[in-house]
């Protein structure tokens, strides 16, 4: 099993790499850090990490020659399992509204908008929150679990079917999205201790 | 709902934990990576490394500590101390830090907060405020590890940092730090109520009740402590259980 972790300068790259390596160790999976689009042609699964602003991450991804076209081909046509983490999930949206309007990959229809804050509802939504699974998925074995979130923007799916899990922060926060071979987590599995490693392991074991 | 965060803090100098080295408890031999792993197992919600290494040529040691910790602990890490530029922040993030705490550089160059939050997102930029009470209801901030007076009002500064893009305030009371007599609750409450980003209360924790007060009275989103965990007085788990009994939402 070969898993590509896309290196486009995102902050959580190393943590994601180490967590995937540990989560995949018993399956003898190999994690490839890559920024070359042609590398993706030989792999089984893709993980897109993401820390930073929507625009900055999108710019980073675009700066890799042929990367977006290759991702479109491999994920949308060849249906290889794909996992996006945090901003790596938000980039799947049609549009991101962080510091201006920015086009996303458009794989899951929706937009990413700022969470409204006040003195009692602090933003960033930062810390451990309970994720409630509302739609069954092979990589989600538990109905409820605690995960680490750190973000100020929320993914609003146009089709509610794409929301697999939510959490409560005086409003509904989209915690996990999914569509066919694509899955995305707003929280950081690579920072969610045992629970997070479990999800990564399930992703590695997932056959779509 | 979102849980309150319990954050053990490790003061690191030249790659070694400094608090506790004078004590005989050899379980804490001063290796920050080992200590981080202990806190990870105990269920800490985040970890904080504060680098107090004076000379900048020894900075690489810190990067290694962060890197090694991030390879072993799959939990959020905040790193602070001597962070001066976008490059410093990027380096720390690439080593595995999730948040970077900025103190002196924010005062010297407030634009750094704006630029770095635009680049890395607000969630990643923590502004550390060291505050000292000068009269009733009035606190001012200090820099250079508390050695330099700035004359800046702490509450106004916190608001300004939020406006520039800080995602969190790490608030330390210099009057309380090291006293084991509890947080400066007035200060914590005033700042928590003035801004809409999370406030981490720090400085002065001597027992579990102090942590509870920081949340209930000080209205902090998270509490940070070094010595009560470091000297083994309590484990993170014991603290959380006690806090849960008192009705505080924690992750067990």
Short mmCIF file of C-alpha atoms in Angstrom, two decimals:
data_model
loop_
_atom_site.label_atom_id
_atom_site.label_comp_id
_atom_site.label_asym_id
_atom_site.label_seq_id
_atom_site.Cartn_x
_atom_site.Cartn_y
_atom_site.Cartn_z
CA UNK A 1 0.00 0.00 0.00
CA UNK A 2 1.46 3.30 -1.11
CA UNK A 3 0.10 6.50 0.36
CA UNK A 4 1.09 9.91 -0.93
CA UNK A 5 1.19 12.81 1.48
CA UNK A 6 1.25 15.97 -0.54
CA UNK A 7 4.01 18.37 0.39
CA UNK A 8 3.02 21.88 -0.56
CA UNK A 9 4.58 23.67 2.38
CA UNK A 10 1.76 23.04 4.84
CA UNK A 11 2.61 23.35 8.50
CA UNK A 12 1.34 20.00 9.73
CA UNK A 13 3.24 17.97 7.16
CA UNK A 14 5.70 16.34 9.57
CA UNK A 15 3.10 15.47 12.19
CA UNK A 16 0.80 14.03 9.56
CA UNK A 17 3.68 12.02 8.11
CA UNK A 18 4.70 10.54 11.44
CA UNK A 19 1.12 9.79 12.46
CA UNK A 20 0.38 8.05 9.14
CA UNK A 21 3.60 6.10 9.41
CA UNK A 22 2.65 4.82 12.86
CA UNK A 23 -0.99 4.22 11.94
CA UNK A 24 0.05 2.28 8.85
CA UNK A 25 2.96 0.36 10.33
CA UNK A 26 1.20 -2.98 10.80
CA UNK A 27 -0.14 -2.92 7.25
CA UNK A 28 3.35 -2.33 5.88
CA UNK A 29 2.09 0.73 4.11
CA UNK A 30 4.59 3.17 2.74
CA UNK A 31 4.04 6.89 3.14
CA UNK A 32 5.49 9.06 0.37
CA UNK A 33 6.07 12.72 0.91
CA UNK A 34 5.79 14.27 -2.49
CA UNK A 35 5.36 17.52 -4.31
CA UNK A 36 5.60 15.98 -7.79
CA UNK A 37 2.36 15.31 -9.59
CA UNK A 38 3.78 12.36 -11.54
CA UNK A 39 4.48 10.51 -8.28
CA UNK A 40 0.74 10.32 -7.71
CA UNK A 41 0.27 8.02 -10.69
CA UNK A 42 1.86 5.12 -8.80
CA UNK A 43 0.10 5.37 -5.49
CA UNK A 44 -3.02 3.88 -3.87
CA UNK A 45 -4.20 6.67 -1.61
CA UNK A 46 -3.71 10.37 -1.10
CA UNK A 47 -3.60 12.55 2.00
CA UNK A 48 -3.71 16.35 1.74
CA UNK A 49 -2.66 18.06 4.98
CA UNK A 50 -3.36 21.71 5.56
CA UNK A 51 -2.51 24.43 8.01
CA UNK A 52 -2.64 28.07 7.04
CA UNK A 53 -5.10 30.33 5.30
CA UNK A 54 -7.32 29.00 2.52
CA UNK A 55 -5.76 31.33 -0.06
CA UNK A 56 -2.21 30.54 0.97
CA UNK A 57 -2.78 26.77 0.88
CA UNK A 58 -4.55 26.96 -2.49
CA UNK A 59 -1.68 29.03 -3.83
CA UNK A 60 0.79 26.45 -2.54
CA UNK A 61 -1.07 23.64 -4.25
CA UNK A 62 -1.35 25.57 -7.52
CA UNK A 63 2.36 26.29 -7.49
CA UNK A 64 3.15 22.59 -7.92
CA UNK A 65 3.23 21.96 -11.69
CA UNK A 66 0.38 19.73 -12.85
CA UNK A 67 -0.69 18.88 -9.29
CA UNK A 68 -4.31 20.01 -9.44
CA UNK A 69 -4.95 18.34 -12.83
CA UNK A 70 -3.39 15.11 -11.60
CA UNK A 71 -5.39 15.21 -8.37
CA UNK A 72 -8.59 15.74 -10.36
CA UNK A 73 -7.74 12.77 -12.53
CA UNK A 74 -6.77 10.40 -9.74
CA UNK A 75 -9.43 11.31 -7.23
CA UNK A 76 -12.41 12.18 -9.44
CA UNK A 77 -11.86 9.72 -12.30
CA UNK A 78 -9.76 6.89 -10.89
CA UNK A 79 -11.56 7.14 -7.53
CA UNK A 80 -8.50 6.59 -5.37
CA UNK A 81 -9.27 7.13 -1.66
CA UNK A 82 -8.47 10.66 -0.58
CA UNK A 83 -8.23 12.26 2.86
CA UNK A 84 -8.07 16.01 3.42
CA UNK A 85 -7.14 17.35 6.86
CA UNK A 86 -8.25 20.75 8.22
CA UNK A 87 -7.54 23.28 5.45
CA UNK A 88 -6.82 20.20 3.30
CA UNK A 89 -10.51 19.42 3.74
CA UNK A 90 -11.65 23.02 3.28
CA UNK A 91 -9.88 23.21 -0.09
CA UNK A 92 -12.36 20.64 -1.42
CA UNK A 93 -15.09 23.29 -1.34
CA UNK A 94 -16.25 25.28 -4.33
CA UNK A 95 -15.28 28.48 -2.60
CA UNK A 96 -13.40 29.75 0.47
CA UNK A 97 -14.17 33.07 2.08
CA UNK A 98 -11.11 33.49 4.26
CA UNK A 99 -9.58 36.92 3.61
CA UNK A 100 -11.37 37.43 0.29
CA UNK A 101 -13.15 35.04 -2.05
CA UNK A 102 -11.08 32.17 -3.37
CA UNK A 103 -11.91 29.26 -5.63
CA UNK A 104 -11.35 25.83 -4.14
CA UNK A 105 -11.00 22.42 -5.80
CA UNK A 106 -14.79 22.15 -6.02
CA UNK A 107 -14.96 18.41 -5.31
CA UNK A 108 -17.64 18.81 -2.66
CA UNK A 109 -20.10 21.59 -3.34
CA UNK A 110 -20.15 24.20 -0.62
CA UNK A 111 -18.39 27.18 0.83
CA UNK A 112 -16.07 27.80 3.74
CA UNK A 113 -17.20 30.72 5.86
CA UNK A 114 -16.07 32.38 9.08
CA UNK A 115 -17.51 31.17 12.37
CA UNK A 116 -19.30 34.09 14.03
CA UNK A 117 -17.71 35.04 17.31
CA UNK A 118 -18.62 36.93 20.43
CA UNK A 119 -17.14 37.38 23.91
CA UNK A 120 -18.71 34.12 25.06
CA UNK A 121 -18.10 32.19 21.87
CA UNK A 122 -14.43 32.52 21.20
CA UNK A 123 -13.01 32.01 17.74
CA UNK A 124 -10.78 30.17 16.72
CA UNK A 125 -12.77 27.12 17.74
CA UNK A 126 -9.78 25.70 19.55
CA UNK A 127 -9.49 22.53 21.57
CA UNK A 128 -11.13 19.15 22.03
CA UNK A 129 -14.72 18.77 21.01
CA UNK A 130 -17.08 15.82 20.72
CA UNK A 131 -17.51 14.61 17.15
CA UNK A 132 -20.93 13.09 16.50
CA UNK A 133 -21.14 10.78 13.52
CA UNK A 134 -24.42 11.25 11.65
CA UNK A 135 -23.73 9.13 8.59
CA UNK A 136 -22.02 5.73 8.62
CA UNK A 137 -18.65 5.42 6.96
CA UNK A 138 -16.07 2.59 6.91
CA UNK A 139 -13.37 4.77 8.47
CA UNK A 140 -15.62 5.85 11.35
CA UNK A 141 -16.03 2.99 13.80
CA UNK A 142 -17.26 5.03 16.76
CA UNK A 143 -20.43 7.11 16.90
CA UNK A 144 -18.93 9.71 19.21
CA UNK A 145 -15.37 10.66 19.99
CA UNK A 146 -13.22 13.60 21.10
CA UNK A 147 -10.92 15.27 18.59
CA UNK A 148 -8.69 18.31 18.41
CA UNK A 149 -9.95 21.29 16.43
CA UNK A 150 -8.22 24.54 15.67
CA UNK A 151 -9.94 26.64 13.01
CA UNK A 152 -11.99 29.79 12.46
CA UNK A 153 -13.88 28.76 9.31
CA UNK A 154 -16.66 26.25 8.80
CA UNK A 155 -17.45 24.13 5.73
CA UNK A 156 -21.09 24.62 4.70
CA UNK A 157 -22.02 21.74 2.39
CA UNK A 158 -24.59 22.46 -0.28
CA UNK A 159 -25.76 18.85 -0.11
CA UNK A 160 -26.30 17.82 3.52
CA UNK A 161 -25.62 14.22 2.50
CA UNK A 162 -21.93 15.10 2.34
CA UNK A 163 -21.81 15.85 6.07
CA UNK A 164 -20.70 12.69 7.89
CA UNK A 165 -20.15 14.17 11.33
CA UNK A 166 -20.67 17.41 13.22
CA UNK A 167 -19.77 18.96 16.52
CA UNK A 168 -21.48 21.53 18.66
CA UNK A 169 -20.02 24.97 19.29
CA UNK A 170 -23.15 27.01 19.96
CA UNK A 171 -23.84 26.16 16.32
CA UNK A 172 -23.24 23.12 14.16
CA UNK A 173 -19.65 22.76 12.99
CA UNK A 174 -18.95 20.43 10.08
CA UNK A 175 -16.47 17.92 11.50
CA UNK A 176 -16.22 15.34 8.71
CA UNK A 177 -17.31 15.46 5.09
CA UNK A 178 -17.40 12.64 2.59
CA UNK A 179 -18.45 11.74 -0.91
CA UNK A 180 -17.65 8.43 -2.57
CA UNK A 181 -13.86 7.95 -2.31
CA UNK A 182 -13.29 11.38 -0.74
CA UNK A 183 -13.20 12.14 2.95
CA UNK A 184 -12.16 15.22 4.89
CA UNK A 185 -11.78 16.02 8.58
CA UNK A 186 -11.93 19.53 10.01
CA UNK A 187 -10.16 18.31 13.13
CA UNK A 188 -6.58 17.09 13.18
CA UNK A 189 -6.36 13.29 13.46
CA UNK A 190 -2.57 13.64 13.61
CA UNK A 191 -3.04 15.72 16.79
CA UNK A 192 -5.89 13.76 18.35
CA UNK A 193 -3.80 11.15 20.13
CA UNK A 194 -5.18 7.57 20.05
CA UNK A 195 -8.54 8.46 18.52
CA UNK A 196 -6.86 10.26 15.64
CA UNK A 197 -4.40 7.46 14.91
CA UNK A 198 -7.35 5.06 14.81
CA UNK A 199 -9.04 7.14 12.10
CA UNK A 200 -5.83 7.26 10.06
CA UNK A 201 -5.49 3.52 10.44
CA UNK A 202 -9.07 3.02 9.24
CA UNK A 203 -8.37 5.24 6.25
CA UNK A 204 -5.32 3.16 5.39
CA UNK A 205 -7.41 -0.04 5.63
CA UNK A 206 -10.32 1.39 3.65
CA UNK A 207 -11.01 -0.13 0.27
CA UNK A 208 -13.32 1.91 -1.89
CA UNK B 1 -19.32 21.06 23.50
CA UNK B 2 -15.78 22.34 23.52
CA UNK B 3 -13.78 21.19 26.53
CA UNK B 4 -11.60 23.31 28.76
CA UNK B 5 -7.94 22.67 27.99
CA UNK B 6 -5.32 21.66 30.55
CA UNK B 7 -1.86 22.61 29.29
CA UNK B 8 1.35 21.52 31.01
CA UNK B 9 4.18 23.90 30.22
CA UNK B 10 7.84 23.03 29.88
CA UNK B 11 10.45 25.73 30.29
CA UNK B 12 13.37 24.71 28.12
CA UNK B 13 16.89 26.07 28.26
CA UNK B 14 19.58 24.79 25.91
CA UNK B 15 17.44 21.77 25.21
CA UNK B 16 16.78 20.83 28.85
CA UNK B 17 13.78 21.34 31.09
CA UNK B 18 14.92 23.84 33.67
CA UNK B 19 12.23 23.84 36.32
CA UNK B 20 12.77 20.97 38.61
CA UNK B 21 16.44 20.44 37.99
CA UNK B 22 17.17 21.65 41.52
CA UNK B 23 14.91 18.97 42.88
CA UNK B 24 15.90 15.41 43.61
CA UNK B 25 13.03 13.76 41.75
CA UNK B 26 15.08 11.96 39.12
CA UNK B 27 12.04 10.85 37.17
CA UNK B 28 12.25 14.29 35.64
CA UNK B 29 15.82 14.28 34.52
CA UNK B 30 15.30 17.31 32.37
CA UNK B 31 14.71 15.78 28.96
CA UNK B 32 11.82 17.75 27.46
CA UNK B 33 10.93 15.04 24.95
CA UNK B 34 10.59 12.40 27.69
CA UNK B 35 8.60 14.77 29.86
CA UNK B 36 6.32 15.58 26.92
CA UNK B 37 5.65 11.88 26.46
CA UNK B 38 4.69 11.54 30.12
CA UNK B 39 2.17 14.38 29.77
CA UNK B 40 0.89 12.87 26.53
CA UNK B 41 0.16 9.58 28.31
CA UNK B 42 -1.51 11.43 31.19
CA UNK B 43 -4.01 12.96 28.76
CA UNK B 44 -2.80 16.55 28.51
CA UNK B 45 -4.88 18.51 26.00
CA UNK B 46 -1.96 20.48 24.63
CA UNK B 47 1.69 21.00 25.44
CA UNK B 48 3.56 24.23 25.65
CA UNK B 49 7.32 24.65 25.25
CA UNK B 50 8.79 27.96 26.28
CA UNK B 51 12.37 28.34 25.16
CA UNK B 52 14.37 30.52 27.49
CA UNK B 53 17.70 29.90 25.79
CA UNK B 54 19.44 33.24 25.76
CA UNK B 55 21.76 32.87 22.79
CA UNK B 56 20.28 32.60 19.36
CA UNK B 57 22.99 30.26 18.03
CA UNK B 58 21.60 27.54 20.25
CA UNK B 59 18.14 27.84 18.70
CA UNK B 60 18.60 24.71 16.64
CA UNK B 61 18.46 22.66 19.82
CA UNK B 62 14.88 23.83 20.30
CA UNK B 63 13.93 22.86 16.76
CA UNK B 64 15.21 19.37 17.48
CA UNK B 65 13.25 19.15 20.72
CA UNK B 66 10.06 20.16 18.92
CA UNK B 67 10.74 17.79 16.07
CA UNK B 68 11.44 14.82 18.33
CA UNK B 69 8.39 15.56 20.45
CA UNK B 70 6.12 15.87 17.43
CA UNK B 71 7.37 12.52 16.19
CA UNK B 72 6.31 10.83 19.41
CA UNK B 73 3.39 12.83 20.75
CA UNK B 74 0.40 13.16 18.46
CA UNK B 75 -1.04 16.12 20.29
CA UNK B 76 -1.07 19.89 19.86
CA UNK B 77 2.15 21.76 20.60
CA UNK B 78 2.64 25.46 21.23
CA UNK B 79 6.17 26.78 21.11
CA UNK B 80 7.35 30.19 22.28
CA UNK B 81 10.43 32.13 23.27
CA UNK B 82 12.57 34.20 20.94
CA UNK B 83 10.21 34.00 17.96
CA UNK B 84 11.02 37.06 15.88
CA UNK B 85 10.19 36.53 12.24
CA UNK B 86 8.02 34.75 9.68
CA UNK B 87 11.01 32.45 9.08
CA UNK B 88 11.18 31.50 12.77
CA UNK B 89 7.48 30.67 12.71
CA UNK B 90 7.73 28.62 9.54
CA UNK B 91 10.67 26.64 10.93
CA UNK B 92 8.79 25.82 14.12
CA UNK B 93 5.68 24.78 12.20
CA UNK B 94 7.71 22.54 9.94
CA UNK B 95 9.23 20.90 13.02
CA UNK B 96 5.72 20.01 14.16
CA UNK B 97 4.54 22.97 16.27
CA UNK B 98 0.86 23.84 15.81
CA UNK B 99 0.92 27.23 17.41
CA UNK B 100 3.67 29.73 17.95
CA UNK B 101 3.71 32.11 20.87
CA UNK B 102 5.10 35.61 20.34
CA UNK B 103 5.85 38.12 23.07
CA UNK B 104 8.65 40.66 22.73
CA UNK B 105 8.59 40.68 18.93
CA UNK B 106 4.89 41.59 18.94
CA UNK B 107 5.70 44.77 20.86
CA UNK B 108 8.73 45.67 18.79
CA UNK B 109 6.89 44.95 15.58
CA UNK B 110 3.09 44.56 15.86
CA UNK B 111 2.91 44.11 12.07
CA UNK B 112 4.48 40.68 12.58
CA UNK B 113 1.20 39.52 14.12
CA UNK B 114 -0.75 40.75 11.11
CA UNK B 115 1.65 39.32 8.57
CA UNK B 116 2.06 35.96 10.25
CA UNK B 117 -1.66 35.46 10.84
CA UNK B 118 -2.34 36.28 7.19
CA UNK B 119 0.26 33.75 6.19
CA UNK B 120 -0.34 30.88 8.61
CA UNK B 121 -3.89 31.61 9.79
CA UNK B 122 -5.03 33.24 13.03
CA UNK B 123 -5.29 29.87 14.75
CA UNK B 124 -1.53 29.50 14.72
CA UNK B 125 -0.51 32.84 16.23
CA UNK B 126 -0.54 33.12 20.02
CA UNK B 127 0.42 36.40 21.64
CA UNK B 128 1.98 35.99 25.08
CA UNK B 129 1.31 38.82 27.48
CA UNK B 130 3.28 39.22 30.71
CA UNK B 131 1.33 41.66 32.84
CA UNK B 132 1.95 43.37 36.15
CA UNK B 133 -0.59 45.23 38.24
CA UNK B 134 0.29 48.89 38.73
CA UNK B 135 -2.85 49.95 40.59
CA UNK B 136 -6.41 48.72 41.12
CA UNK B 137 -7.89 47.50 37.82
CA UNK B 138 -4.79 48.53 35.90
CA UNK B 139 -2.14 46.23 34.46
CA UNK B 140 0.81 46.94 32.21
CA UNK B 141 2.85 44.65 30.04
CA UNK B 142 6.50 43.70 30.29
CA UNK B 143 8.85 42.13 27.76
CA UNK B 144 12.18 40.31 27.70
CA UNK B 145 10.97 37.69 30.13
CA UNK B 146 9.55 40.35 32.45
CA UNK B 147 12.67 42.53 32.62
CA UNK B 148 11.54 45.46 30.49
CA UNK B 149 8.66 47.77 31.28
CA UNK B 150 6.68 49.02 28.29
CA UNK B 151 4.02 51.26 29.83
CA UNK B 152 1.39 49.59 27.60
CA UNK B 153 -1.99 48.79 29.12
CA UNK B 154 -2.57 45.03 29.15
CA UNK B 155 -6.27 45.10 28.25
CA UNK B 156 -5.80 47.55 25.38
CA UNK B 157 -2.90 45.48 24.13
CA UNK B 158 -4.94 42.27 24.15
CA UNK B 159 -7.66 43.99 22.08
CA UNK B 160 -5.12 45.34 19.64
CA UNK B 161 -3.54 41.91 19.21
CA UNK B 162 -6.94 40.38 18.48
CA UNK B 163 -7.55 43.03 15.85
CA UNK B 164 -4.20 42.39 14.24
CA UNK B 165 -4.98 38.70 13.92
CA UNK B 166 -3.79 36.85 17.03
CA UNK B 167 -5.73 33.64 17.56
CA UNK B 168 -5.10 33.26 21.27
CA UNK B 169 -3.72 35.16 24.25
CA UNK B 170 -1.37 33.43 26.67
CA UNK B 171 -1.75 35.60 29.74
CA UNK B 172 0.80 35.44 32.53
CA UNK B 173 0.57 37.48 35.69
CA UNK B 174 4.04 38.51 36.76
CA UNK B 175 2.80 39.26 40.25
CA UNK B 176 1.59 35.70 40.60
CA UNK B 177 4.12 33.71 38.61
CA UNK B 178 6.03 31.32 40.86
CA UNK B 179 4.01 32.23 43.98
CA UNK B 180 1.73 29.14 43.96
CA UNK B 181 -1.06 31.42 45.19
CA UNK B 182 -3.33 31.13 42.15
CA UNK B 183 -3.91 33.12 38.95
CA UNK B 184 -4.56 36.85 38.96
CA UNK B 185 -8.29 36.25 38.54
CA UNK B 186 -9.24 39.91 38.15
CA UNK B 187 -6.79 40.35 35.29
CA UNK B 188 -7.80 37.07 33.65
CA UNK B 189 -11.49 37.91 33.84
CA UNK B 190 -11.00 41.45 32.55
CA UNK B 191 -9.06 40.27 29.51
CA UNK B 192 -11.31 37.25 28.79
CA UNK B 193 -14.33 39.53 28.78
CA UNK B 194 -12.68 42.14 26.58
CA UNK B 195 -11.81 39.91 23.64
CA UNK B 196 -13.39 37.16 21.51
CA UNK B 197 -10.34 34.93 21.13
CA UNK B 198 -9.41 32.26 23.69
CA UNK B 199 -7.39 33.25 26.74
CA UNK B 200 -4.98 30.82 28.38
CA UNK B 201 -4.47 31.66 32.05
CA UNK B 202 -0.94 31.25 33.35
CA UNK B 203 1.19 32.09 36.36
CA UNK B 204 0.70 31.17 39.98
CA UNK B 205 -0.91 27.74 40.02
CA UNK B 206 -0.22 25.84 43.23
CA UNK B 207 -3.21 23.49 43.46
CA UNK B 208 -6.23 22.18 41.58
CA UNK B 209 -8.60 24.77 43.03
CA UNK B 210 -6.50 27.48 41.37
CA UNK B 211 -7.11 25.86 37.99
CA UNK B 212 -10.84 25.62 38.70
CA UNK B 213 -10.93 29.30 39.71
CA UNK B 214 -9.13 30.27 36.50
CA UNK B 215 -11.99 28.75 34.51
CA UNK B 216 -14.97 29.58 36.72
CA UNK B 217 -13.96 33.03 37.94
CA UNK B 218 -11.30 34.06 35.43
CA UNK B 219 -13.38 32.79 32.46
CA UNK B 220 -10.28 31.42 30.73
CA UNK B 221 -10.63 28.89 27.88
CA UNK B 222 -7.56 26.99 29.01
CA UNK B 223 -5.24 26.80 31.99
CA UNK B 224 -1.49 26.42 31.87
CA UNK B 225 0.75 25.22 34.68
CA UNK B 226 4.32 24.05 35.00
CA UNK B 227 5.41 23.15 38.49
CA UNK B 228 2.34 21.33 39.82
CA UNK B 229 2.72 18.81 36.99
CA UNK B 230 6.45 18.88 36.79
CA UNK B 231 7.17 18.09 40.41
CA UNK B 232 4.67 15.27 40.22
CA UNK B 233 2.29 16.86 42.72
CA UNK B 234 -0.60 15.92 40.44
CA UNK B 235 -0.96 14.07 37.19
CA UNK B 236 -3.00 15.67 34.43
CA UNK B 237 -5.54 12.87 34.91
CA UNK B 238 -6.00 13.63 38.61
CA UNK B 239 -6.50 17.30 37.83
CA UNK B 240 -9.09 16.53 35.18
CA UNK B 241 -11.05 14.15 37.39
CA UNK B 242 -11.22 16.71 40.15
CA UNK B 243 -12.28 19.44 37.72
CA UNK B 244 -14.97 17.19 36.30
CA UNK B 245 -16.34 16.61 39.81
CA UNK B 246 -16.60 20.38 40.15
CA UNK B 247 -18.70 20.59 37.03
CA UNK B 248 -16.06 21.72 34.53
CA UNK B 249 -16.21 20.24 31.03
CA UNK B 250 -12.95 18.39 30.52
CA UNK B 251 -11.81 15.62 28.21
CA UNK B 252 -11.26 12.49 30.25
#
